[in-house]
PDB file of C-alpha atoms in Angstrom:
ATOM      1  CA  MET A  89     229.798   9.630 260.980  1.00  0.00           C
ATOM      2  CA  LYS A  90     227.896   6.497 260.093  1.00  0.00           C
ATOM      3  CA  ASN A  91     224.821   8.566 259.272  1.00  0.00           C
ATOM      4  CA  CYS A  92     226.671   9.985 256.258  1.00  0.00           C
ATOM      5  CA  GLU A  93     228.000   6.719 254.868  1.00  0.00           C
ATOM      6  CA  ILE A  94     226.803   5.680 251.431  1.00  0.00           C
ATOM      7  CA  VAL A  95     225.562   2.319 252.723  1.00  0.00           C
ATOM      8  CA  ASN A  96     223.173   4.109 255.092  1.00  0.00           C
ATOM      9  CA  MET A  97     221.876   6.681 252.597  1.00  0.00           C
ATOM     10  CA  TYR A  98     221.517   5.156 249.153  1.00  0.00           C
ATOM     11  CA  THR A  99     220.133   2.166 247.278  1.00  0.00           C
ATOM     12  CA  LEU A 100     222.905   1.678 244.735  1.00  0.00           C
ATOM     13  CA  SER A 101     220.803  -0.635 242.609  1.00  0.00           C
ATOM     14  CA  GLU A 102     218.720   2.464 241.802  1.00  0.00           C
ATOM     15  CA  THR A 103     221.366   4.234 239.721  1.00  0.00           C
ATOM     16  CA  ILE A 104     223.299   3.541 236.545  1.00  0.00           C
ATOM     17  CA  ALA A 105     226.261   5.039 238.423  1.00  0.00           C
ATOM     18  CA  ALA A 106     226.558   2.356 241.125  1.00  0.00           C
ATOM     19  CA  ASP A 107     230.214   1.676 240.252  1.00  0.00           C
ATOM     20  CA  LEU A 108     231.063   5.311 240.914  1.00  0.00           C
ATOM     21  CA  PHE A 109     230.400   4.706 244.621  1.00  0.00           C
ATOM     22  CA  ALA A 110     232.219   1.379 244.861  1.00  0.00           C
ATOM     23  CA  ASP A 111     235.466   2.379 246.554  1.00  0.00           C
ATOM     24  CA  VAL A 112     234.430   5.284 248.772  1.00  0.00           C
ATOM     25  CA  ILE A 113     232.722   5.663 252.138  1.00  0.00           C
ATOM     26  CA  TYR A 114     231.040   9.062 251.899  1.00  0.00           C
ATOM     27  CA  PRO A 115     228.999  10.233 248.903  1.00  0.00           C
ATOM     28  CA  TRP A 116     230.763  13.574 248.477  1.00  0.00           C
ATOM     29  CA  GLU A 117     233.972  11.703 247.683  1.00  0.00           C
ATOM     30  CA  VAL A 118     232.598  10.974 244.194  1.00  0.00           C
ATOM     31  CA  LEU A 119     232.050  14.627 243.231  1.00  0.00           C
ATOM     32  CA  PRO A 120     235.482  15.098 241.596  1.00  0.00           C
ATOM     33  CA  LYS A 121     235.053  11.812 239.698  1.00  0.00           C
ATOM     34  CA  ILE A 122     231.685  12.354 238.009  1.00  0.00           C
ATOM     35  CA  SER A 123     232.951  13.831 234.747  1.00  0.00           C
ATOM     36  CA  GLU A 124     235.464  11.106 233.955  1.00  0.00           C
ATOM     37  CA  PHE A 125     233.037   8.382 235.050  1.00  0.00           C
ATOM     38  CA  ILE A 126     230.348   9.598 232.637  1.00  0.00           C
ATOM     39  CA  SER A 127     232.775   9.688 229.729  1.00  0.00           C
ATOM     40  CA  GLU A 128     233.904   6.126 230.422  1.00  0.00           C
ATOM     41  CA  LEU A 129     230.438   4.705 231.112  1.00  0.00           C
ATOM     42  CA  GLY A 130     228.864   6.396 228.116  1.00  0.00           C
ATOM     43  CA  ARG A 131     231.138   4.599 225.693  1.00  0.00           C
ATOM     44  CA  THR A 132     229.897   1.250 227.016  1.00  0.00           C
ATOM     45  CA  LEU A 133     226.160   1.952 226.699  1.00  0.00           C
ATOM     46  CA  ASP A 134     224.059  -0.044 224.251  1.00  0.00           C
ATOM     47  CA  PRO A 135     223.533   2.152 221.150  1.00  0.00           C
ATOM     48  CA  GLU A 136     220.168   0.510 220.592  1.00  0.00           C
ATOM     49  CA  LYS A 137     218.974   1.978 223.908  1.00  0.00           C
ATOM     50  CA  TYR A 138     221.064   5.157 224.102  1.00  0.00           C
ATOM     51  CA  GLU A 139     221.689   7.756 221.423  1.00  0.00           C
ATOM     52  CA  GLN A 140     224.929   9.710 221.470  1.00  0.00           C
ATOM     53  CA  ARG A 141     224.359  13.383 220.769  1.00  0.00           C
ATOM     54  CA  GLY A 142     227.517  15.351 220.312  1.00  0.00           C
ATOM     55  CA  GLU A 143     230.585  14.759 222.442  1.00  0.00           C
ATOM     56  CA  ASN A 144     230.042  12.875 225.696  1.00  0.00           C
ATOM     57  CA  ILE A 145     226.252  13.135 225.752  1.00  0.00           C
ATOM     58  CA  TRP A 146     224.190   9.946 225.856  1.00  0.00           C
ATOM     59  CA  ILE A 147     220.402  10.016 225.990  1.00  0.00           C
ATOM     60  CA  ALA A 148     218.111   7.021 226.349  1.00  0.00           C
ATOM     61  CA  ARG A 149     215.974   6.702 223.258  1.00  0.00           C
ATOM     62  CA  ASN A 150     212.788   6.501 225.332  1.00  0.00           C
ATOM     63  CA  ALA A 151     213.627   9.568 227.435  1.00  0.00           C
ATOM     64  CA  LYS A 152     211.634  12.752 226.818  1.00  0.00           C
ATOM     65  CA  VAL A 153     213.740  15.842 226.192  1.00  0.00           C
ATOM     66  CA  ALA A 154     212.059  19.166 225.418  1.00  0.00           C
ATOM     67  CA  PRO A 155     213.528  20.943 222.379  1.00  0.00           C
ATOM     68  CA  THR A 156     214.066  24.048 224.531  1.00  0.00           C
ATOM     69  CA  ALA A 157     216.266  22.214 227.070  1.00  0.00           C
ATOM     70  CA  PHE A 158     219.995  23.006 227.047  1.00  0.00           C
ATOM     71  CA  LEU A 159     222.228  19.940 227.330  1.00  0.00           C
ATOM     72  CA  ASN A 160     225.964  20.110 227.879  1.00  0.00           C
ATOM     73  CA  GLY A 161     228.249  17.122 228.419  1.00  0.00           C
ATOM     74  CA  PRO A 162     229.492  14.992 229.921  1.00  0.00           C
ATOM     75  CA  LEU A 163     225.913  13.839 230.446  1.00  0.00           C
ATOM     76  CA  ILE A 164     223.875  10.644 230.670  1.00  0.00           C
ATOM     77  CA  ILE A 165     220.078  10.763 230.650  1.00  0.00           C
ATOM     78  CA  ASP A 166     218.737   7.343 231.542  1.00  0.00           C
ATOM     79  CA  GLU A 167     215.609   5.549 230.381  1.00  0.00           C
ATOM     80  CA  GLU A 168     212.177   7.175 230.722  1.00  0.00           C
ATOM     81  CA  ALA A 169     213.622  10.341 232.243  1.00  0.00           C
ATOM     82  CA  GLU A 170     211.914  13.618 231.416  1.00  0.00           C
ATOM     83  CA  ILE A 171     213.809  16.848 230.738  1.00  0.00           C
ATOM     84  CA  ARG A 172     211.243  19.620 230.550  1.00  0.00           C
ATOM     85  CA  HIS A 173     210.989  23.045 228.933  1.00  0.00           C
ATOM     86  CA  CYS A 174     214.027  25.300 229.438  1.00  0.00           C
ATOM     87  CA  ALA A 175     215.904  22.939 231.741  1.00  0.00           C
ATOM     88  CA  PHE A 176     219.610  23.874 231.863  1.00  0.00           C
ATOM     89  CA  ILE A 177     222.055  20.990 232.267  1.00  0.00           C
ATOM     90  CA  ARG A 178     225.539  22.486 232.423  1.00  0.00           C
ATOM     91  CA  GLY A 179     227.389  19.176 232.360  1.00  0.00           C
ATOM     92  CA  ASN A 180     228.850  16.435 234.543  1.00  0.00           C
ATOM     93  CA  ALA A 181     225.353  15.135 235.215  1.00  0.00           C
ATOM     94  CA  ILE A 182     223.698  11.734 235.458  1.00  0.00           C
ATOM     95  CA  VAL A 183     219.909  11.790 235.332  1.00  0.00           C
ATOM     96  CA  GLY A 184     218.421   8.507 236.532  1.00  0.00           C
ATOM     97  CA  LYS A 185     215.640   6.336 235.162  1.00  0.00           C
ATOM     98  CA  GLY A 186     212.250   8.014 235.396  1.00  0.00           C
ATOM     99  CA  ALA A 187     213.731  11.196 236.866  1.00  0.00           C
ATOM    100  CA  VAL A 188     212.189  14.605 236.163  1.00  0.00           C
ATOM    101  CA  VAL A 189     214.235  17.744 235.523  1.00  0.00           C
ATOM    102  CA  GLY A 190     211.792  20.594 235.203  1.00  0.00           C
ATOM    103  CA  ASN A 191     211.235  24.103 233.951  1.00  0.00           C
ATOM    104  CA  SER A 192     214.246  26.382 234.525  1.00  0.00           C
ATOM    105  CA  THR A 193     215.978  23.784 236.708  1.00  0.00           C
ATOM    106  CA  GLU A 194     219.773  23.919 236.505  1.00  0.00           C
ATOM    107  CA  LEU A 195     222.071  20.937 237.093  1.00  0.00           C
ATOM    108  CA  LYS A 196     225.861  20.885 237.419  1.00  0.00           C
ATOM    109  CA  ASN A 197     228.138  18.064 238.606  1.00  0.00           C
ATOM    110  CA  VAL A 198     225.384  15.893 240.023  1.00  0.00           C
ATOM    111  CA  VAL A 199     224.083  12.351 240.234  1.00  0.00           C
ATOM    112  CA  LEU A 200     220.305  12.008 240.328  1.00  0.00           C
ATOM    113  CA  PHE A 201     219.293   8.476 241.263  1.00  0.00           C
ATOM    114  CA  ASN A 202     216.258   6.866 239.631  1.00  0.00           C
ATOM    115  CA  LYS A 203     212.908   8.649 239.996  1.00  0.00           C
ATOM    116  CA  VAL A 204     214.376  11.828 241.491  1.00  0.00           C
ATOM    117  CA  GLN A 205     212.233  14.901 240.927  1.00  0.00           C
ATOM    118  CA  VAL A 206     213.636  18.419 240.613  1.00  0.00           C
ATOM    119  CA  PRO A 207     210.664  19.742 238.670  1.00  0.00           C
ATOM    120  CA  HIS A 208     210.367  23.510 239.225  1.00  0.00           C
ATOM    121  CA  TYR A 209     213.002  26.252 239.394  1.00  0.00           C
ATOM    122  CA  ASN A 210     215.646  24.255 241.245  1.00  0.00           C
ATOM    123  CA  TYR A 211     219.414  24.713 241.289  1.00  0.00           C
ATOM    124  CA  VAL A 212     221.280  21.485 242.036  1.00  0.00           C
ATOM    125  CA  GLY A 213     225.065  21.721 241.958  1.00  0.00           C
ATOM    126  CA  ASP A 214     227.810  19.427 243.258  1.00  0.00           C
ATOM    127  CA  SER A 215     225.212  17.196 244.859  1.00  0.00           C
ATOM    128  CA  ILE A 216     223.948  13.607 245.042  1.00  0.00           C
ATOM    129  CA  LEU A 217     220.186  13.010 245.185  1.00  0.00           C
ATOM    130  CA  GLY A 218     219.024   9.547 246.254  1.00  0.00           C
ATOM    131  CA  TYR A 219     216.254   7.334 244.897  1.00  0.00           C
ATOM    132  CA  LYS A 220     212.844   9.034 244.766  1.00  0.00           C
ATOM    133  CA  SER A 221     214.102  12.183 246.481  1.00  0.00           C
ATOM    134  CA  HIS A 222     212.174  15.328 245.620  1.00  0.00           C
ATOM    135  CA  MET A 223     212.989  19.021 245.802  1.00  0.00           C
ATOM    136  CA  GLY A 224     209.989  21.313 246.012  1.00  0.00           C
ATOM    137  CA  ALA A 225     209.569  24.342 243.770  1.00  0.00           C
ATOM    138  CA  GLY A 226     212.296  26.938 244.201  1.00  0.00           C
ATOM    139  CA  SER A 227     214.426  24.860 246.593  1.00  0.00           C
ATOM    140  CA  ILE A 228     218.152  24.980 245.839  1.00  0.00           C
ATOM    141  CA  THR A 229     221.528  23.666 246.863  1.00  0.00           C
ATOM    142  CA  SER A 230     224.069  26.333 247.751  1.00  0.00           C
ATOM    143  CA  ASN A 231     227.398  24.804 246.790  1.00  0.00           C
ATOM    144  CA  VAL A 232     230.044  27.409 247.704  1.00  0.00           C
ATOM    145  CA  LYS A 233     230.573  29.025 251.107  1.00  0.00           C
ATOM    146  CA  SER A 234     230.385  32.810 251.193  1.00  0.00           C
ATOM    147  CA  ASP A 235     233.972  33.020 252.472  1.00  0.00           C
ATOM    148  CA  LYS A 236     235.110  30.563 249.749  1.00  0.00           C
ATOM    149  CA  THR A 237     236.797  28.248 252.286  1.00  0.00           C
ATOM    150  CA  LEU A 238     236.724  24.452 251.992  1.00  0.00           C
ATOM    151  CA  VAL A 239     233.538  22.709 253.080  1.00  0.00           C
ATOM    152  CA  VAL A 240     233.403  20.812 256.369  1.00  0.00           C
ATOM    153  CA  VAL A 241     230.567  18.389 257.138  1.00  0.00           C
ATOM    154  CA  LYS A 242     229.372  18.900 260.719  1.00  0.00           C
ATOM    155  CA  ASP A 243     227.291  16.525 262.812  1.00  0.00           C
ATOM    156  CA  GLY A 244     227.125  17.986 266.287  1.00  0.00           C
ATOM    157  CA  ARG A 245     230.681  17.913 267.586  1.00  0.00           C
ATOM    158  CA  GLU A 246     231.895  15.606 264.834  1.00  0.00           C
ATOM    159  CA  GLU A 247     233.458  17.151 261.754  1.00  0.00           C
ATOM    160  CA  ILE A 248     234.846  15.832 258.487  1.00  0.00           C
ATOM    161  CA  ALA A 249     237.013  18.052 256.299  1.00  0.00           C
ATOM    162  CA  THR A 250     236.020  17.294 252.711  1.00  0.00           C
ATOM    163  CA  GLY A 251     238.813  19.151 250.942  1.00  0.00           C
ATOM    164  CA  LEU A 252     236.175  20.465 248.533  1.00  0.00           C
ATOM    165  CA  LYS A 253     235.453  24.088 247.726  1.00  0.00           C
ATOM    166  CA  LYS A 254     232.227  23.114 245.953  1.00  0.00           C
ATOM    167  CA  PHE A 255     229.805  20.833 247.783  1.00  0.00           C
ATOM    168  CA  GLY A 256     226.043  21.279 247.690  1.00  0.00           C
ATOM    169  CA  ALA A 257     223.899  18.645 249.381  1.00  0.00           C
ATOM    170  CA  MET A 258     223.764  14.889 249.800  1.00  0.00           C
ATOM    171  CA  LEU A 259     220.129  13.756 249.950  1.00  0.00           C
ATOM    172  CA  GLY A 260     219.386  10.165 250.911  1.00  0.00           C
ATOM    173  CA  ASP A 261     216.657   8.026 249.364  1.00  0.00           C
ATOM    174  CA  GLU A 262     213.108   9.402 249.511  1.00  0.00           C
ATOM    175  CA  VAL A 263     214.013  12.760 251.029  1.00  0.00           C
ATOM    176  CA  GLU A 264     211.376  15.482 250.630  1.00  0.00           C
ATOM    177  CA  VAL A 265     212.586  19.084 250.516  1.00  0.00           C
ATOM    178  CA  GLY A 266     209.918  21.765 250.921  1.00  0.00           C
ATOM    179  CA  CYS A 267     209.461  24.685 248.551  1.00  0.00           C
ATOM    180  CA  ASN A 268     211.918  27.588 248.602  1.00  0.00           C
ATOM    181  CA  SER A 269     214.335  25.891 250.988  1.00  0.00           C
ATOM    182  CA  VAL A 270     218.097  26.467 250.847  1.00  0.00           C
ATOM    183  CA  LEU A 271     220.458  23.573 251.496  1.00  0.00           C
ATOM    184  CA  ASN A 272     223.731  25.178 252.534  1.00  0.00           C
ATOM    185  CA  PRO A 273     227.184  23.841 251.568  1.00  0.00           C
ATOM    186  CA  GLY A 274     227.937  20.544 253.292  1.00  0.00           C
ATOM    187  CA  THR A 275     224.325  19.605 254.030  1.00  0.00           C
ATOM    188  CA  VAL A 276     223.660  15.865 254.412  1.00  0.00           C
ATOM    189  CA  VAL A 277     220.050  14.698 254.795  1.00  0.00           C
ATOM    190  CA  GLY A 278     219.432  11.100 255.823  1.00  0.00           C
ATOM    191  CA  LYS A 279     216.960   8.895 253.967  1.00  0.00           C
ATOM    192  CA  GLU A 280     213.195   9.355 254.314  1.00  0.00           C
ATOM    193  CA  SER A 281     213.532  12.758 255.971  1.00  0.00           C
ATOM    194  CA  ASN A 282     211.308  15.782 255.368  1.00  0.00           C
ATOM    195  CA  ILE A 283     212.463  19.389 255.219  1.00  0.00           C
ATOM    196  CA  TYR A 284     209.794  22.020 255.904  1.00  0.00           C
ATOM    197  CA  PRO A 285     209.225  24.727 253.257  1.00  0.00           C
ATOM    198  CA  LEU A 286     211.276  27.938 253.568  1.00  0.00           C
ATOM    199  CA  SER A 287     213.954  26.154 255.590  1.00  0.00           C
ATOM    200  CA  MET A 288     217.637  27.081 255.721  1.00  0.00           C
ATOM    201  CA  VAL A 289     219.471  23.812 256.342  1.00  0.00           C
ATOM    202  CA  ARG A 290     223.077  23.035 257.186  1.00  0.00           C
ATOM    203  CA  GLY A 291     224.951  20.111 258.717  1.00  0.00           C
ATOM    204  CA  VAL A 292     223.765  16.526 259.087  1.00  0.00           C
ATOM    205  CA  ILE A 293     220.075  15.676 259.429  1.00  0.00           C
ATOM    206  CA  LEU A 294     219.455  12.146 260.665  1.00  0.00           C
ATOM    207  CA  ALA A 295     217.439   9.618 258.683  1.00  0.00           C
ATOM    208  CA  ARG A 296     213.664   9.668 259.176  1.00  0.00           C
ATOM    209  CA  SER A 297     213.656  13.175 260.625  1.00  0.00           C
ATOM    210  CA  ILE A 298     211.302  16.098 260.186  1.00  0.00           C
ATOM    211  CA  TYR A 299     213.259  19.353 259.958  1.00  0.00           C
ATOM    212  CA  LYS A 300     211.094  22.280 261.047  1.00  0.00           C
ATOM    213  CA  ASN A 301     213.943  24.669 261.881  1.00  0.00           C
ATOM    214  CA  LYS A 302     217.462  24.340 263.302  1.00  0.00           C
ATOM    215  CA  ASN A 303     216.062  24.180 266.841  1.00  0.00           C
ATOM    216  CA  GLU A 304     213.209  21.795 266.081  1.00  0.00           C
ATOM    217  CA  ILE A 305     214.133  18.540 264.403  1.00  0.00           C
ATOM    218  CA  VAL A 306     211.932  15.608 265.357  1.00  0.00           C
ATOM    219  CA  GLU A 307     211.978  11.925 264.593  1.00  0.00           C
ATOM    220  CA  LYS A 308     209.262  10.543 262.321  1.00  0.00           C
ATOM    221  CA  GLN A 309     206.768   8.350 264.152  1.00  0.00           C
TER     222      GLN A 309
END
């Protein structure tokens, strides 16, 4: 499944967490490692640029964090990020440079690359969002299957067993997700793809695709 490989989905120079992806092929392989990685990386950050707040929380001094936001560690908020009113960060989260986490958005066990936007009523759990990816208002990642079985990534007839019970979505660089869409467990969206509003997405969507519905996925011209 070359479409799902990190090298084909992400610009690693656009995240403070590049080393997290160094020894793996697929992005979901890093999900169990996020917490420990944050704790180790945080201790190496320049205290002149990053303020430590409580245990295992590091926030860039030029980031904007609303006083009503809830922050739980382990957590790194990188430079010039914006955490807006009533955002809920449950922990195990890396928020990239210039990223926006908006009103009532909830994050858990995620890596947001630089300039990601999850600005309005989003739930993002057990997911990796690539550089400049954007989730429209109300769009969410569903990270646990209804039957609670382990997640399998499916690309046509190809399948990869992840061994993970919790797995939301892997969005490549510059993916646009339309409002009120649901990304089902094991969803992988290739870079520069667009997901129509009100979509229910599962499986692998190729790079530079337009997803209209499960029966109508076209290549960008």
